[in-house]
mmCIF file of C-alpha atoms and ligand atoms in Angstrom:
data_model
loop_
_atom_site.group_PDB
_atom_site.id
_atom_site.type_symbol
_atom_site.label_atom_id
_atom_site.label_comp_id
_atom_site.label_asym_id
_atom_site.label_seq_id
_atom_site.Cartn_x
_atom_site.Cartn_y
_atom_site.Cartn_z
ATOM 1 C CA MET A 26 -3.889 -46.191 -71.539
ATOM 2 C CA MET A 27 -7.045 -44.263 -72.471
ATOM 3 C CA GLN A 28 -10.158 -46.398 -72.957
ATOM 4 C CA VAL A 29 -12.657 -45.716 -75.723
ATOM 5 C CA LEU A 30 -16.275 -46.330 -74.689
ATOM 6 C CA ARG A 31 -19.165 -46.358 -77.149
ATOM 7 C CA THR A 32 -22.282 -46.989 -75.057
ATOM 8 C CA VAL A 33 -24.083 -45.305 -72.191
ATOM 9 C CA ALA A 34 -24.026 -48.597 -70.300
ATOM 10 C CA GLU A 35 -20.209 -48.779 -70.544
ATOM 11 C CA LEU A 36 -19.782 -45.174 -69.379
ATOM 12 C CA ARG A 37 -22.190 -45.725 -66.486
ATOM 13 C CA ARG A 38 -20.357 -48.915 -65.452
ATOM 14 C CA TRP A 39 -17.009 -47.048 -65.539
ATOM 15 C CA SER A 40 -18.373 -44.251 -63.351
ATOM 16 C CA ARG A 41 -20.189 -46.492 -60.882
ATOM 17 C CA THR A 42 -17.188 -48.775 -60.467
ATOM 18 C CA LEU A 43 -15.028 -45.765 -59.597
ATOM 19 C CA ARG A 44 -17.621 -44.474 -57.180
ATOM 20 C CA ALA A 45 -17.984 -47.852 -55.494
ATOM 21 C CA ALA A 46 -14.202 -47.892 -54.995
ATOM 22 C CA GLY A 47 -14.607 -44.628 -53.035
ATOM 23 C CA GLY A 48 -12.750 -41.334 -53.033
ATOM 24 C CA ASN A 49 -12.676 -40.851 -56.784
ATOM 25 C CA ILE A 50 -13.683 -37.396 -58.027
ATOM 26 C CA ILE A 51 -14.966 -37.890 -61.573
ATOM 27 C CA GLY A 52 -14.565 -35.132 -64.172
ATOM 28 C CA LEU A 53 -16.359 -34.852 -67.513
ATOM 29 C CA VAL A 54 -15.390 -32.681 -70.471
ATOM 30 C CA PRO A 55 -18.169 -32.592 -73.097
ATOM 31 C CA THR A 56 -17.010 -31.742 -76.642
ATOM 32 C CA MET A 57 -18.073 -32.117 -80.242
ATOM 33 C CA GLY A 58 -14.584 -33.213 -81.272
ATOM 34 C CA ALA A 59 -12.325 -31.434 -83.778
ATOM 35 C CA LEU A 60 -10.315 -30.838 -80.635
ATOM 36 C CA HIS A 61 -7.946 -27.897 -80.279
ATOM 37 C CA GLU A 62 -5.952 -26.219 -77.528
ATOM 38 C CA GLY A 63 -9.175 -24.759 -76.024
ATOM 39 C CA HIS A 64 -10.516 -28.261 -75.457
ATOM 40 C CA ALA A 65 -7.086 -29.383 -74.217
ATOM 41 C CA SER A 66 -7.170 -26.648 -71.565
ATOM 42 C CA LEU A 67 -10.477 -28.040 -70.246
ATOM 43 C CA ILE A 68 -9.116 -31.599 -70.169
ATOM 44 C CA ARG A 69 -5.980 -30.450 -68.332
ATOM 45 C CA ALA A 70 -8.128 -28.549 -65.801
ATOM 46 C CA ALA A 71 -10.200 -31.691 -65.263
ATOM 47 C CA ARG A 72 -7.007 -33.763 -64.937
ATOM 48 C CA ALA A 73 -5.739 -31.343 -62.270
ATOM 49 C CA GLY A 74 -9.014 -31.326 -60.323
ATOM 50 C CA CYS A 75 -10.281 -34.897 -60.602
ATOM 51 C CA ALA A 76 -9.055 -38.442 -60.022
ATOM 52 C CA GLN A 77 -10.590 -39.713 -63.261
ATOM 53 C CA VAL A 78 -11.471 -37.802 -66.434
ATOM 54 C CA ALA A 79 -13.891 -38.668 -69.216
ATOM 55 C CA VAL A 80 -13.963 -36.658 -72.444
ATOM 56 C CA SER A 81 -17.043 -37.006 -74.608
ATOM 57 C CA LEU A 82 -16.824 -36.629 -78.328
ATOM 58 C CA PHE A 83 -20.217 -36.275 -79.947
ATOM 59 C CA VAL A 84 -21.459 -34.038 -82.738
ATOM 60 C CA ASN A 85 -24.911 -33.476 -81.284
ATOM 61 C CA PRO A 86 -27.536 -33.220 -84.031
ATOM 62 C CA THR A 87 -30.194 -31.563 -81.845
ATOM 63 C CA GLN A 88 -28.140 -28.416 -81.266
ATOM 64 C CA PHE A 89 -27.805 -27.714 -84.999
ATOM 65 C CA GLY A 90 -30.506 -25.889 -86.967
ATOM 66 C CA PRO A 91 -31.816 -27.368 -90.230
ATOM 67 C CA ASN A 92 -29.635 -25.037 -92.324
ATOM 68 C CA GLU A 93 -26.541 -25.295 -90.147
ATOM 69 C CA ASP A 94 -23.301 -27.229 -90.495
ATOM 70 C CA PHE A 95 -24.125 -30.582 -88.833
ATOM 71 C CA ALA A 96 -23.221 -32.626 -91.926
ATOM 72 C CA ARG A 97 -19.960 -30.820 -92.630
ATOM 73 C CA TYR A 98 -18.874 -30.231 -89.011
ATOM 74 C CA PRO A 99 -15.210 -31.341 -88.853
ATOM 75 C CA ARG A 100 -14.756 -34.922 -87.612
ATOM 76 C CA SER A 101 -11.259 -36.138 -86.737
ATOM 77 C CA PHE A 102 -11.522 -39.118 -84.418
ATOM 78 C CA GLU A 103 -7.889 -40.288 -84.542
ATOM 79 C CA ALA A 104 -6.363 -36.868 -83.883
ATOM 80 C CA ASP A 105 -8.984 -36.155 -81.191
ATOM 81 C CA GLY A 106 -8.108 -39.354 -79.362
ATOM 82 C CA ALA A 107 -4.410 -38.486 -79.397
ATOM 83 C CA LEU A 108 -5.046 -34.942 -78.136
ATOM 84 C CA ALA A 109 -7.448 -36.086 -75.407
ATOM 85 C CA GLU A 110 -5.034 -38.747 -74.185
ATOM 86 C CA ALA A 111 -2.066 -36.351 -74.191
ATOM 87 C CA ALA A 112 -4.102 -33.805 -72.194
ATOM 88 C CA GLY A 113 -4.924 -36.435 -69.570
ATOM 89 C CA ALA A 114 -8.204 -38.171 -70.453
ATOM 90 C CA ASP A 115 -8.766 -41.614 -68.936
ATOM 91 C CA VAL A 116 -11.833 -42.348 -71.023
ATOM 92 C CA LEU A 117 -13.045 -41.166 -74.406
ATOM 93 C CA PHE A 118 -16.808 -41.517 -74.763
ATOM 94 C CA ALA A 119 -17.719 -41.546 -78.447
ATOM 95 C CA PRO A 120 -21.293 -42.767 -78.915
ATOM 96 C CA THR A 121 -23.309 -42.930 -82.122
ATOM 97 C CA VAL A 122 -26.349 -40.693 -82.609
ATOM 98 C CA GLU A 123 -28.574 -43.764 -82.193
ATOM 99 C CA GLU A 124 -26.914 -44.581 -78.871
ATOM 100 C CA LEU A 125 -27.739 -41.168 -77.346
ATOM 101 C CA TYR A 126 -31.089 -40.765 -79.167
ATOM 102 C CA PRO A 127 -32.493 -44.324 -79.174
ATOM 103 C CA ASN A 128 -35.984 -43.134 -80.124
ATOM 104 C CA GLY A 129 -34.898 -40.432 -82.552
ATOM 105 C CA ALA A 130 -33.918 -36.831 -81.981
ATOM 106 C CA GLU A 131 -37.456 -35.531 -81.346
ATOM 107 C CA SER A 132 -38.455 -37.821 -78.509
ATOM 108 C CA THR A 133 -37.512 -36.187 -75.173
ATOM 109 C CA PHE A 134 -35.982 -32.773 -74.486
ATOM 110 C CA VAL A 135 -34.596 -30.748 -71.593
ATOM 111 C CA ASP A 136 -35.131 -27.022 -71.999
ATOM 112 C CA VAL A 137 -34.437 -23.844 -70.039
ATOM 113 C CA PRO A 138 -37.021 -21.695 -71.813
ATOM 114 C CA ILE A 139 -36.320 -18.583 -69.758
ATOM 115 C CA LEU A 140 -32.789 -18.431 -71.230
ATOM 116 C CA SER A 141 -32.897 -20.487 -74.396
ATOM 117 C CA ASP A 142 -34.031 -17.757 -76.779
ATOM 118 C CA ARG A 143 -31.346 -15.272 -75.708
ATOM 119 C CA LEU A 144 -28.089 -14.456 -77.511
ATOM 120 C CA ASP A 145 -27.144 -17.446 -79.690
ATOM 121 C CA GLY A 146 -30.574 -18.932 -79.031
ATOM 122 C CA ALA A 147 -32.198 -15.985 -80.795
ATOM 123 C CA SER A 148 -30.472 -16.679 -84.109
ATOM 124 C CA ARG A 149 -30.221 -20.444 -83.527
ATOM 125 C CA PRO A 150 -33.722 -21.543 -82.414
ATOM 126 C CA GLY A 151 -33.570 -24.859 -80.563
ATOM 127 C CA HIS A 152 -29.803 -24.685 -80.107
ATOM 128 C CA PHE A 153 -29.752 -24.418 -76.322
ATOM 129 C CA ARG A 154 -32.531 -26.985 -75.976
ATOM 130 C CA GLY A 155 -30.286 -29.384 -77.886
ATOM 131 C CA VAL A 156 -27.314 -28.498 -75.680
ATOM 132 C CA ALA A 157 -29.293 -28.876 -72.436
ATOM 133 C CA THR A 158 -30.681 -32.209 -73.634
ATOM 134 C CA VAL A 159 -27.353 -33.759 -74.613
ATOM 135 C CA VAL A 160 -25.548 -32.477 -71.508
ATOM 136 C CA THR A 161 -28.302 -33.975 -69.334
ATOM 137 C CA LYS A 162 -27.852 -37.323 -71.091
ATOM 138 C CA LEU A 163 -24.078 -37.138 -70.550
ATOM 139 C CA PHE A 164 -24.501 -36.176 -66.879
ATOM 140 C CA LEU A 165 -26.937 -39.035 -66.283
ATOM 141 C CA ALA A 166 -24.581 -41.503 -67.964
ATOM 142 C CA ALA A 167 -21.273 -40.387 -66.419
ATOM 143 C CA GLU A 168 -22.626 -38.998 -63.126
ATOM 144 C CA PRO A 169 -19.613 -36.654 -62.935
ATOM 145 C CA ASP A 170 -18.753 -34.670 -59.815
ATOM 146 C CA ARG A 171 -17.481 -31.844 -62.027
ATOM 147 C CA ALA A 172 -18.031 -30.922 -65.660
ATOM 148 C CA TYR A 173 -15.760 -28.518 -67.497
ATOM 149 C CA PHE A 174 -16.951 -25.901 -69.994
ATOM 150 C CA GLY A 175 -15.320 -22.970 -71.767
ATOM 151 C CA GLN A 176 -16.219 -19.348 -71.069
ATOM 152 C CA LYS A 177 -16.005 -19.012 -74.858
ATOM 153 C CA ASP A 178 -19.612 -20.278 -74.942
ATOM 154 C CA ALA A 179 -20.769 -17.938 -72.189
ATOM 155 C CA ALA A 180 -24.499 -18.191 -72.892
ATOM 156 C CA GLN A 181 -24.198 -21.985 -72.892
ATOM 157 C CA VAL A 182 -22.620 -21.736 -69.438
ATOM 158 C CA ALA A 183 -25.563 -19.618 -68.228
ATOM 159 C CA VAL A 184 -28.058 -22.175 -69.582
ATOM 160 C CA LEU A 185 -26.209 -25.141 -68.049
ATOM 161 C CA ARG A 186 -25.724 -23.462 -64.666
ATOM 162 C CA ARG A 187 -29.438 -22.734 -64.553
ATOM 163 C CA MET A 188 -30.299 -26.248 -65.690
ATOM 164 C CA THR A 189 -28.142 -27.948 -63.052
ATOM 165 C CA ALA A 190 -29.534 -25.654 -60.353
ATOM 166 C CA ASP A 191 -33.153 -26.212 -61.423
ATOM 167 C CA LEU A 192 -32.776 -29.983 -61.745
ATOM 168 C CA ARG A 193 -30.771 -30.123 -58.498
ATOM 169 C CA LEU A 194 -28.059 -32.085 -60.267
ATOM 170 C CA ALA A 195 -25.019 -33.063 -58.242
ATOM 171 C CA THR A 196 -22.546 -32.020 -60.949
ATOM 172 C CA GLU A 197 -20.545 -28.849 -60.395
ATOM 173 C CA ILE A 198 -20.078 -26.695 -63.508
ATOM 174 C CA VAL A 199 -16.458 -25.513 -63.815
ATOM 175 C CA VAL A 200 -15.778 -22.697 -66.287
ATOM 176 C CA CYS A 201 -12.355 -22.299 -67.928
ATOM 177 C CA PRO A 202 -10.908 -19.179 -69.624
ATOM 178 C CA ILE A 203 -11.011 -18.555 -73.378
ATOM 179 C CA VAL A 204 -7.946 -19.873 -75.206
ATOM 180 C CA ARG A 205 -6.876 -17.675 -78.135
ATOM 181 C CA ASP A 206 -4.480 -17.764 -81.046
ATOM 182 C CA ALA A 207 -1.474 -15.458 -80.744
ATOM 183 C CA ASP A 208 -3.307 -12.744 -82.724
ATOM 184 C CA GLY A 209 -6.317 -12.831 -80.383
ATOM 185 C CA LEU A 210 -8.808 -14.959 -82.351
ATOM 186 C CA ALA A 211 -10.648 -17.270 -79.937
ATOM 187 C CA LEU A 212 -9.937 -20.890 -80.868
ATOM 188 C CA SER A 213 -12.931 -22.663 -82.381
ATOM 189 C CA SER A 214 -13.418 -25.839 -84.377
ATOM 190 C CA ARG A 215 -15.288 -23.633 -86.861
ATOM 191 C CA ASN A 216 -12.185 -21.478 -87.520
ATOM 192 C CA ALA A 217 -11.231 -24.269 -89.952
ATOM 193 C CA TYR A 218 -13.992 -23.005 -92.272
ATOM 194 C CA LEU A 219 -12.445 -19.530 -92.625
ATOM 195 C CA THR A 220 -10.634 -18.469 -95.795
ATOM 196 C CA PRO A 221 -7.388 -16.547 -95.157
ATOM 197 C CA ALA A 222 -9.225 -13.257 -95.818
ATOM 198 C CA GLU A 223 -12.078 -14.175 -93.469
ATOM 199 C CA ARG A 224 -9.571 -15.281 -90.828
ATOM 200 C CA THR A 225 -8.102 -11.749 -90.875
ATOM 201 C CA GLN A 226 -11.543 -10.104 -90.871
ATOM 202 C CA ALA A 227 -12.601 -12.322 -87.952
ATOM 203 C CA LEU A 228 -10.060 -10.577 -85.714
ATOM 204 C CA VAL A 229 -12.636 -7.787 -85.377
ATOM 205 C CA LEU A 230 -14.457 -9.879 -82.741
ATOM 206 C CA SER A 231 -11.525 -10.031 -80.319
ATOM 207 C CA ARG A 232 -10.647 -6.419 -81.177
ATOM 208 C CA ALA A 233 -14.143 -5.320 -80.112
ATOM 209 C CA VAL A 234 -13.864 -7.354 -76.902
ATOM 210 C CA ARG A 235 -10.483 -5.832 -76.040
ATOM 211 C CA HIS A 236 -11.764 -2.348 -76.928
ATOM 212 C CA VAL A 237 -14.694 -2.628 -74.523
ATOM 213 C CA GLU A 238 -12.441 -4.086 -71.818
ATOM 214 C CA SER A 239 -10.113 -1.100 -72.177
ATOM 215 C CA LEU A 240 -12.990 1.405 -72.007
ATOM 216 C CA VAL A 241 -14.234 -0.289 -68.828
ATOM 217 C CA ALA A 242 -10.704 -0.242 -67.409
ATOM 218 C CA GLY A 243 -10.713 3.497 -68.129
ATOM 219 C CA GLY A 244 -13.865 3.951 -66.049
ATOM 220 C CA GLU A 245 -16.674 3.867 -68.647
ATOM 221 C CA ARG A 246 -19.632 1.866 -67.349
ATOM 222 C CA ARG A 247 -22.600 3.077 -69.436
ATOM 223 C CA ALA A 248 -23.902 0.276 -71.652
ATOM 224 C CA PRO A 249 -25.134 2.505 -74.511
ATOM 225 C CA ILE A 250 -21.672 4.078 -74.823
ATOM 226 C CA LEU A 251 -19.842 0.743 -74.611
ATOM 227 C CA LEU A 252 -22.157 -0.938 -77.130
ATOM 228 C CA ALA A 253 -21.979 1.981 -79.595
ATOM 229 C CA SER A 254 -18.230 1.901 -79.309
ATOM 230 C CA ALA A 255 -18.135 -1.830 -80.053
ATOM 231 C CA HIS A 256 -20.414 -1.314 -83.067
ATOM 232 C CA GLY A 257 -17.884 1.283 -84.225
ATOM 233 C CA VAL A 258 -15.105 -1.324 -84.135
ATOM 234 C CA PHE A 259 -17.217 -3.686 -86.273
ATOM 235 C CA ALA A 260 -18.128 -0.871 -88.691
ATOM 236 C CA ALA A 261 -14.469 -0.754 -89.753
ATOM 237 C CA VAL A 262 -14.793 -4.322 -91.112
ATOM 238 C CA PRO A 263 -18.049 -4.291 -93.118
ATOM 239 C CA GLU A 264 -17.395 -7.802 -94.509
ATOM 240 C CA VAL A 265 -18.198 -9.176 -91.055
ATOM 241 C CA ARG A 266 -21.939 -9.162 -90.294
ATOM 242 C CA VAL A 267 -22.888 -8.603 -86.652
ATOM 243 C CA ASP A 268 -25.424 -10.971 -85.080
ATOM 244 C CA TYR A 269 -25.412 -9.449 -81.593
ATOM 245 C CA ILE A 270 -23.329 -7.152 -79.416
ATOM 246 C CA ALA A 271 -24.584 -7.237 -75.847
ATOM 247 C CA LEU A 272 -23.869 -6.381 -72.224
ATOM 248 C CA LEU A 273 -25.763 -8.706 -69.934
ATOM 249 C CA ASP A 274 -26.044 -10.175 -66.502
ATOM 250 C CA TRP A 275 -24.232 -13.520 -66.960
ATOM 251 C CA ALA A 276 -26.754 -15.456 -64.842
ATOM 252 C CA THR A 277 -30.044 -14.115 -66.211
ATOM 253 C CA LEU A 278 -28.829 -12.983 -69.656
ATOM 254 C CA ASP A 279 -30.850 -9.798 -69.087
ATOM 255 C CA PRO A 280 -29.351 -6.665 -70.679
ATOM 256 C CA VAL A 281 -27.755 -4.232 -68.217
ATOM 257 C CA GLU A 282 -27.679 -0.445 -68.434
ATOM 258 C CA ILE A 283 -24.526 -0.097 -66.335
ATOM 259 C CA ALA A 284 -21.679 -2.585 -66.649
ATOM 260 C CA ALA A 285 -20.548 -4.002 -63.324
ATOM 261 C CA SER A 286 -18.084 -6.587 -62.112
ATOM 262 C CA GLY A 287 -19.140 -9.936 -63.586
ATOM 263 C CA THR A 288 -21.143 -8.392 -66.447
ATOM 264 C CA LEU A 289 -20.893 -10.389 -69.678
ATOM 265 C CA PHE A 290 -19.883 -8.520 -72.819
ATOM 266 C CA ALA A 291 -20.625 -10.842 -75.740
ATOM 267 C CA VAL A 292 -20.453 -10.619 -79.521
ATOM 268 C CA ALA A 293 -21.459 -12.906 -82.379
ATOM 269 C CA ALA A 294 -20.870 -12.274 -86.062
ATOM 270 C CA TRP A 295 -20.591 -13.983 -89.432
ATOM 271 C CA ALA A 296 -17.321 -13.989 -91.341
ATOM 272 C CA GLY A 297 -18.500 -15.276 -94.696
ATOM 273 C CA SER A 298 -20.853 -18.145 -93.844
ATOM 274 C CA THR A 299 -19.086 -18.942 -90.551
ATOM 275 C CA ARG A 300 -20.689 -17.778 -87.331
ATOM 276 C CA LEU A 301 -18.169 -16.827 -84.640
ATOM 277 C CA ILE A 302 -18.538 -15.726 -81.007
ATOM 278 C CA ASP A 303 -16.347 -14.048 -78.426
ATOM 279 C CA ASN A 304 -16.813 -12.430 -75.032
ATOM 280 C CA ALA A 305 -15.317 -11.091 -71.842
ATOM 281 C CA ILE A 306 -16.471 -11.154 -68.247
ATOM 282 C CA LEU A 307 -15.824 -7.644 -67.003
ATOM 283 C CA PRO A 308 -13.565 -7.330 -63.964
HETATM 284 P P1 AMP B 21 -17.354 -27.677 -78.664
HETATM 285 O O1 AMP B 21 -16.552 -28.854 -79.077
HETATM 286 O O2 AMP B 21 -17.250 -26.518 -79.594
HETATM 287 O O3 AMP B 21 -18.783 -28.026 -78.302
HETATM 288 O O4 AMP B 21 -16.709 -27.165 -77.317
HETATM 289 C C1 AMP B 21 -16.541 -28.033 -76.217
HETATM 290 C C2 AMP B 21 -16.134 -27.226 -75.019
HETATM 291 O O5 AMP B 21 -14.893 -26.576 -75.298
HETATM 292 C C3 AMP B 21 -17.151 -26.135 -74.672
HETATM 293 O O6 AMP B 21 -17.297 -26.078 -73.266
HETATM 294 C C4 AMP B 21 -16.491 -24.899 -75.203
HETATM 295 O O7 AMP B 21 -16.853 -23.724 -74.505
HETATM 296 C C5 AMP B 21 -15.025 -25.216 -74.977
HETATM 297 N N1 AMP B 21 -14.195 -24.384 -75.847
HETATM 298 C C6 AMP B 21 -14.296 -24.256 -77.189
HETATM 299 N N2 AMP B 21 -13.421 -23.346 -77.641
HETATM 300 C C7 AMP B 21 -12.739 -22.891 -76.557
HETATM 301 C C8 AMP B 21 -11.696 -21.925 -76.363
HETATM 302 N N3 AMP B 21 -11.166 -21.236 -77.378
HETATM 303 N N4 AMP B 21 -11.265 -21.721 -75.109
HETATM 304 C C9 AMP B 21 -11.801 -22.398 -74.057
HETATM 305 N N5 AMP B 21 -12.773 -23.313 -74.178
HETATM 306 C C10 AMP B 21 -13.239 -23.552 -75.405
#
């Protein structure tokens, strides 16, 4: 039976009791709820790799900009609990904002300034600082051996890998593949905002990703050619507004001139007022 925990003290007691018992690998899957099959894939990976699995469910105010969707972000606690339990969670950690930010949201931050203004951080100032801060709080509370994140948020992965390395944290970051709908659209809690027309237009993101993957498979490595080609795919759907199209080193988020194995190809774009992202790690 999955337990629901509401306080940092309860989560810490759960983790420390397991650790004192010995031999328990503890997995953590941080989420903002509105769970879908992408989240389920992370929970199942954690279930397969760890003795005990905690899923956190927290819409983190500090990673939203002032004009973003914090207030209307989908919240579905009952359905999330059922999905998390079915996917193998032992514990659901669902704190209040006051529990994780006891002195308000502006009191203490963790930041990776060398990466935090890249990609999504460029159009969402403060976003990655909010992510790094809340993930640090979750890591300090749960003290997980492994934490599971989706490649879908590839820049977030780069920020969190750097953060855990710099802070010498004991938690291993495990990255899981992007889960997509049958037509290719990467699953996202924000897909719920899309009108039927926008949902169709949004397929341009995965089309651009597949297009670049196929050019690379055909031997093209030059970034200017690959990026121009991806812009061409987006040009066919003018309703969708591009935020960025980029080829970068996944660790440093520096642009590359020549795509290599492990290079990150990433796109972000608005379909209506909904900002969507997609990417591929090149083979
Ligand atoms: P979120 O609830 O949007 O903060 O996402 C929680 C975790 O689920 C993050 O590590 C995301 O990268 C991951 N995630 C979200 N969508 C997907 C997806 N389509 N495939 C794989 N992982 C995902």
